[in-house]
Amino acid sequence: MPADHILTFAQDLAGGGVERAQLRLAGAWLAAGRRVTLVVGDARGPLAAEVPAGIDVESLGQRNYLAQYRLAAITRRLRPDVIFCAGNHYTLVAAWLRWRLGADCPPIVAKLSNAIDRADHGRVMDAGHRLWLAQHGRFLDHLVAMTPATAAVAARAMRMERRTSVIPNPPAPPAPGAPGIALPAGRIVLGVGRLVAQKRWDRLIAAVPALPADVTVVILGEGDMRDALERQIAAAGLGDRVRLPGHVADPLAAMAQAALLALPSDYEGVPGVLREALSVGTPVVATASSPSVREIVGDARLGSVVACDDAAGFAAALNHWLDAPRPAPVPQPGADSAARYLALFDRLA
């Protein structure tokens, strides 16, 4: 039985990588003749312009706990064939839907979008998180991870060893007509991602004094850490060397112009920005924030992976790749990802 109607949900369209990939998949499923409904708490934001034409959007107009009640009511009314949970930070909503709908709940497929091991957890919180992960097999029908290493870790933690598949995100295509960004003159160290605590852009800013004077750091993204980062920049007197221009719909052109891309995160799932940068021949410097980072940067000619707490090593790697030869472009995987998801959905439906 084909999964003719797929329902997926998101908190907002503020510009995260999880939601960008979700919209790319939804567009491909629509193109394959399926019906897709997106239930979103807040339909405003930079990604609103990337919502595929033809998708049914149900805007809840709120992001509090009452939205979950409305999501359950919408699911019961629309009776989709499958529910796609686009990231593991949304699995609490999936658990709620399973409990609320009971036997009426369609199969739920969740994608692992972020790290199982969280560097921001203390001992007590980590233990609680492990207990929560172990419950996922009770309310999820299938788990999708984007690399073999992350799949192995997640399947064990969630007790879903026989119900886990590996499907990469679909590659981010160029967006003709999308507003670009004028980069400063000189060599650019580029960061791309939300301005949130997880991404640790403070590490990249702290490394700027160790870089040559002609190097400018540009961080594309928006988030609740903007004020703190701007204070750090001002306190260090780096206003002329660090730029925070905000969200950019299509960062590939900026990646191609940059000398290198930096990702200093505490934890990640499978960071798509690394694959995007490598696809245009730009080397990367990343912290060991996920098992997938070393899978992506598996060749020493592509970039460097350093320990999260190694500030000196991070700065040294940036300096090395500012002068090292650029790698040959690495094609992104995932051209058939949308079709592989549909085959999985059809099997479950």
Coordinates of C-alpha atoms in Angstrom, one line a residue:
M1 CA 0.0 0.0 0.0
P2 CA 1.6 3.3 -1.0
A3 CA 1.9 6.1 1.5
D4 CA -0.1 8.6 -0.5
H5 CA -0.3 11.2 2.3
I6 CA 2.7 12.1 4.4
L7 CA 2.3 14.4 7.4
T8 CA 5.3 16.2 9.0
F9 CA 5.7 18.9 11.6
A10 CA 8.0 21.6 12.7
Q11 CA 8.3 24.1 15.5
D12 CA 9.0 27.1 13.2
L13 CA 10.7 28.2 10.0
A14 CA 13.5 30.2 11.6
G15 CA 16.2 28.7 9.4
G16 CA 17.6 25.5 11.0
G17 CA 19.3 22.8 8.9
V18 CA 16.8 20.2 10.1
E19 CA 13.9 22.2 8.6
R20 CA 15.8 23.0 5.4
A21 CA 16.3 19.3 4.8
Q22 CA 12.7 18.6 5.7
L23 CA 11.5 21.0 3.1
R24 CA 13.8 19.6 0.4
L25 CA 12.4 16.1 1.1
A26 CA 8.8 17.4 1.1
G27 CA 9.4 19.0 -2.3
A28 CA 10.7 15.8 -3.8
W29 CA 7.8 13.8 -2.3
L30 CA 5.4 16.2 -3.9
A31 CA 7.2 15.9 -7.2
A32 CA 6.8 12.1 -6.9
G33 CA 3.0 12.5 -6.7
R34 CA 2.5 12.3 -3.0
R35 CA 0.4 14.6 -0.8
V36 CA 2.4 16.3 1.9
T37 CA 1.1 18.2 4.9
L38 CA 3.3 20.4 7.0
V39 CA 2.0 21.3 10.5
V40 CA 4.1 24.2 11.8
G41 CA 3.9 26.1 15.1
D42 CA 5.0 29.4 13.6
A43 CA 5.0 29.7 9.8
R44 CA 7.0 32.9 9.7
G45 CA 10.7 33.1 9.3
P46 CA 13.4 32.9 6.6
L47 CA 12.5 29.4 5.5
A48 CA 8.9 30.4 4.7
A49 CA 10.2 31.3 1.2
E50 CA 11.5 27.8 0.8
V51 CA 8.2 26.0 1.5
P52 CA 7.5 24.0 -1.7
A53 CA 4.6 25.0 -3.8
G54 CA 1.8 22.5 -3.4
I55 CA 2.4 21.5 0.2
D56 CA -0.5 21.8 2.5
V57 CA 0.5 24.0 5.4
E58 CA -1.4 24.0 8.7
S59 CA -0.1 26.8 10.8
L60 CA -0.8 26.5 14.5
G61 CA 0.1 30.1 15.3
Q62 CA 1.7 29.0 18.6
R63 CA 4.6 27.0 19.9
N64 CA 3.4 26.1 23.4
Y65 CA 2.0 22.8 24.7
L66 CA -1.5 23.6 23.4
A67 CA -0.1 23.2 19.9
Q68 CA 0.4 19.5 20.5
Y69 CA -3.3 19.0 21.2
R70 CA -4.1 20.8 17.9
L71 CA -1.5 18.6 16.1
A72 CA -3.2 15.5 17.4
A73 CA -6.6 16.8 16.2
I74 CA -5.2 17.6 12.8
T75 CA -3.7 14.2 12.4
R76 CA -6.9 12.5 13.4
R77 CA -8.8 14.7 10.9
L78 CA -6.5 14.2 8.0
R79 CA -5.7 10.6 8.6
P80 CA -2.2 10.6 6.8
D81 CA -0.6 7.3 5.9
V82 CA 2.7 8.0 7.6
I83 CA 4.1 10.7 10.0
F84 CA 7.7 11.9 9.4
C85 CA 9.5 13.3 12.4
A86 CA 12.3 15.4 10.9
G87 CA 14.6 15.5 13.9
N88 CA 15.3 13.9 17.2
H89 CA 14.5 17.1 19.1
Y90 CA 10.9 16.6 17.8
T91 CA 10.5 13.0 19.1
L92 CA 8.7 14.2 22.3
V93 CA 6.0 15.4 20.0
A94 CA 6.0 12.0 18.3
A95 CA 5.6 10.3 21.6
W96 CA 2.7 12.5 22.5
L97 CA 1.0 11.7 19.2
R98 CA 1.4 8.0 19.7
W99 CA -0.1 8.2 23.2
R100 CA -2.8 10.6 22.2
L101 CA -4.0 8.8 19.1
G102 CA -3.4 5.2 20.3
A103 CA -4.5 2.7 17.6
D104 CA -5.4 5.5 15.3
C105 CA -1.8 6.7 15.0
P106 CA -0.2 6.2 11.6
P107 CA 3.4 4.7 11.5
I108 CA 6.0 7.2 12.7
V109 CA 9.4 7.5 11.0
A110 CA 11.9 9.7 12.8
K111 CA 15.2 11.0 11.4
L112 CA 18.2 11.3 13.7
S113 CA 19.3 14.9 13.2
N114 CA 21.5 15.6 16.2
A115 CA 24.0 13.9 18.4
I116 CA 23.0 11.1 20.8
D117 CA 25.9 12.1 23.1
R118 CA 25.4 15.6 24.2
A119 CA 28.4 17.6 25.4
D120 CA 26.1 20.1 27.2
H121 CA 24.7 17.4 29.6
G122 CA 26.0 16.8 33.1
R123 CA 26.0 13.3 34.7
V124 CA 22.5 13.5 36.0
M125 CA 21.0 15.0 32.8
D126 CA 22.9 12.5 30.7
A127 CA 21.5 9.6 32.7
G128 CA 18.0 10.9 32.2
H129 CA 18.6 11.5 28.5
R130 CA 19.7 7.8 28.1
L131 CA 16.6 6.6 29.8
W132 CA 14.5 8.8 27.5
L133 CA 16.3 7.5 24.4
A134 CA 15.7 3.9 25.5
Q135 CA 11.9 4.5 25.3
H136 CA 12.0 5.5 21.6
G137 CA 11.4 2.0 20.3
R138 CA 8.0 2.1 22.1
F139 CA 6.6 4.9 20.0
L140 CA 8.6 5.1 16.8
D141 CA 8.1 2.5 14.0
H142 CA 11.4 3.3 12.3
L143 CA 14.6 5.3 12.7
V144 CA 16.6 6.9 9.9
A145 CA 20.2 8.0 10.5
M146 CA 22.4 9.7 7.9
T147 CA 25.7 7.8 8.3
P148 CA 26.5 4.2 9.4
A149 CA 28.4 5.4 12.5
T150 CA 25.5 7.5 13.8
A151 CA 23.0 4.7 12.9
A152 CA 25.0 2.2 15.0
V153 CA 25.1 4.5 18.0
A154 CA 21.5 5.6 17.8
A155 CA 20.1 2.1 17.2
R156 CA 21.7 0.8 20.4
A157 CA 20.7 3.8 22.5
M158 CA 17.1 3.7 21.2
R159 CA 16.9 -0.1 21.2
M160 CA 15.9 -0.1 17.5
E161 CA 18.6 -2.2 16.0
R162 CA 16.3 -4.0 13.6
R163 CA 14.3 -0.9 12.7
T164 CA 17.0 1.5 11.6
S165 CA 18.0 2.6 8.1
V166 CA 20.8 4.8 6.7
I167 CA 19.6 7.5 4.3
P168 CA 21.6 10.7 3.9
N169 CA 20.0 14.1 3.6
P170 CA 19.3 15.1 0.0
P171 CA 21.9 17.6 -1.2
A172 CA 21.2 21.3 -1.1
P173 CA 20.7 22.4 -4.7
P174 CA 21.7 25.9 -5.8
A175 CA 18.9 28.4 -5.4
P176 CA 18.8 30.6 -8.5
G177 CA 17.6 34.1 -7.7
A178 CA 18.1 33.7 -4.0
P179 CA 19.6 36.8 -2.4
G180 CA 23.4 36.5 -2.1
I181 CA 25.8 38.1 0.2
A182 CA 28.8 40.4 -0.6
L183 CA 31.8 39.0 1.2
P184 CA 34.5 41.4 2.4
A185 CA 37.8 41.6 0.5
G186 CA 40.6 39.3 1.6
R187 CA 40.5 35.8 2.8
I188 CA 37.3 34.6 4.5
V189 CA 36.9 32.0 7.2
L190 CA 33.2 31.1 6.9
G191 CA 30.8 29.8 9.5
V192 CA 27.3 28.7 8.6
G193 CA 24.7 27.8 11.2
R194 CA 22.3 29.1 13.8
L195 CA 23.7 31.5 16.4
V196 CA 22.9 29.1 19.3
A197 CA 25.0 27.8 22.2
Q198 CA 25.5 24.3 20.5
K199 CA 27.5 25.8 17.6
R200 CA 30.1 27.5 19.8
W201 CA 30.8 30.4 17.5
D202 CA 32.6 32.0 20.5
R203 CA 35.5 29.5 19.8
L204 CA 35.9 30.7 16.2
I205 CA 35.8 34.4 17.3
A206 CA 38.3 33.7 20.0
A207 CA 40.7 32.3 17.4
V208 CA 40.6 35.4 15.2
P209 CA 43.6 37.2 16.9
A210 CA 45.8 34.1 15.9
L211 CA 44.9 34.5 12.2
P212 CA 46.7 36.7 9.7
A213 CA 45.5 40.3 9.6
D214 CA 43.9 40.0 6.1
V215 CA 41.5 37.3 7.3
T216 CA 37.9 38.1 8.1
V217 CA 35.5 35.7 9.8
V218 CA 31.9 35.7 8.5
I219 CA 29.2 33.7 10.3
L220 CA 26.0 33.3 8.4
G221 CA 23.0 32.5 10.5
E222 CA 20.6 33.9 13.1
G223 CA 19.7 32.9 16.7
D224 CA 19.4 33.8 20.3
M225 CA 23.2 34.0 20.9
R226 CA 23.6 37.0 18.6
D227 CA 23.8 39.6 21.5
A228 CA 26.4 37.5 23.4
L229 CA 28.5 37.1 20.3
E230 CA 28.3 40.8 19.5
R231 CA 29.4 41.6 23.0
Q232 CA 32.4 39.2 22.6
I233 CA 33.4 40.8 19.3
A234 CA 33.2 44.3 20.8
A235 CA 35.1 43.4 24.0
A236 CA 37.9 41.9 21.9
G237 CA 38.0 44.8 19.5
L238 CA 37.3 42.6 16.5
G239 CA 34.4 44.6 15.0
D240 CA 36.4 45.0 11.7
R241 CA 37.3 41.4 11.5
V242 CA 34.1 39.5 12.4
R243 CA 30.8 39.9 10.5
L244 CA 27.4 38.5 11.5
P245 CA 25.2 39.3 8.4
G246 CA 22.3 37.0 9.4
H247 CA 20.6 34.2 7.6
V248 CA 21.3 33.5 4.0
A249 CA 18.9 31.3 2.0
D250 CA 21.6 29.8 -0.2
P251 CA 25.1 29.8 1.3
L252 CA 26.8 27.7 -1.4
A253 CA 28.1 30.7 -3.3
A254 CA 29.6 32.1 -0.1
M255 CA 31.2 28.7 0.6
A256 CA 32.7 28.6 -2.8
Q257 CA 34.3 32.0 -2.3
A258 CA 35.6 31.3 1.2
A259 CA 39.1 30.2 2.0
L260 CA 37.7 27.6 4.4
L261 CA 34.6 26.7 6.4
A262 CA 34.8 26.3 10.2
L263 CA 32.4 24.4 12.4
P264 CA 33.4 24.6 16.1
S265 CA 30.3 22.9 17.6
D266 CA 30.1 21.1 21.0
Y267 CA 27.8 18.5 19.4
E268 CA 26.3 17.7 16.0
G269 CA 24.3 15.0 14.2
V270 CA 25.5 14.9 10.6
P271 CA 26.5 18.5 9.8
G272 CA 25.3 19.1 6.2
V273 CA 27.4 22.3 6.0
L274 CA 30.6 20.2 5.9
R275 CA 29.3 18.2 2.9
E276 CA 28.1 21.4 1.2
A277 CA 31.5 23.1 1.6
L278 CA 33.4 20.1 0.3
S279 CA 31.1 19.9 -2.7
V280 CA 32.4 23.2 -3.9
G281 CA 36.0 22.5 -3.1
T282 CA 36.3 24.4 0.1
P283 CA 38.3 22.8 2.9
V284 CA 36.8 22.5 6.4
V285 CA 38.0 22.7 10.0
A286 CA 35.6 21.1 12.5
T287 CA 35.6 19.9 16.0
A288 CA 35.0 16.2 16.8
S289 CA 31.4 17.0 17.7
S290 CA 29.9 13.8 16.2
P291 CA 31.1 10.4 14.9
S292 CA 29.9 11.6 11.5
V293 CA 32.4 14.4 11.3
R294 CA 35.3 12.0 10.8
E295 CA 33.2 10.0 8.3
I296 CA 32.7 13.2 6.2
V297 CA 36.2 14.5 6.6
G298 CA 37.7 11.1 6.1
D299 CA 40.6 12.2 3.9
A300 CA 43.3 14.5 5.3
R301 CA 43.3 16.4 2.0
L302 CA 39.7 17.7 2.8
G303 CA 40.3 19.4 6.1
S304 CA 41.0 18.9 9.8
V305 CA 39.1 17.5 12.8
V306 CA 40.2 18.7 16.2
A307 CA 39.1 18.0 19.8
C308 CA 36.3 20.3 21.0
D309 CA 38.4 21.7 23.8
D310 CA 41.6 22.2 21.9
A311 CA 41.6 25.9 21.2
A312 CA 45.3 26.0 20.1
G313 CA 44.8 23.1 17.8
F314 CA 41.7 24.7 16.3
A315 CA 43.6 28.0 15.6
A316 CA 46.5 26.0 14.1
A317 CA 44.2 24.1 11.8
L318 CA 42.6 27.3 10.6
N319 CA 46.0 28.8 9.8
H320 CA 47.1 25.6 8.0
W321 CA 44.1 25.5 5.7
L322 CA 44.3 29.2 4.9
D323 CA 47.5 28.4 3.0
A324 CA 47.0 24.7 2.0
P325 CA 45.8 23.7 -1.5
R326 CA 42.1 23.5 -1.9
P327 CA 40.7 20.0 -2.3
A328 CA 38.9 18.7 -5.3
P329 CA 35.1 19.0 -5.0
V330 CA 33.4 16.0 -3.3
P331 CA 29.9 15.2 -4.7
Q332 CA 27.3 15.2 -2.0
P333 CA 25.5 11.9 -1.4
G334 CA 21.7 11.6 -1.2
A335 CA 20.5 12.2 -4.8
D336 CA 18.1 9.2 -4.3
S337 CA 17.2 9.9 -0.7
A338 CA 13.6 11.1 -1.3
A339 CA 12.9 7.9 -3.2
R340 CA 14.4 5.7 -0.5
Y341 CA 12.2 7.4 2.1
L342 CA 9.2 6.8 0.0
A343 CA 10.1 3.1 -0.4
L344 CA 10.4 2.9 3.4
F345 CA 7.1 4.8 3.9
D346 CA 5.3 2.4 1.5
R347 CA 6.6 -0.6 3.3
L348 CA 5.4 0.7 6.7
A349 CA 2.0 1.9 5.4

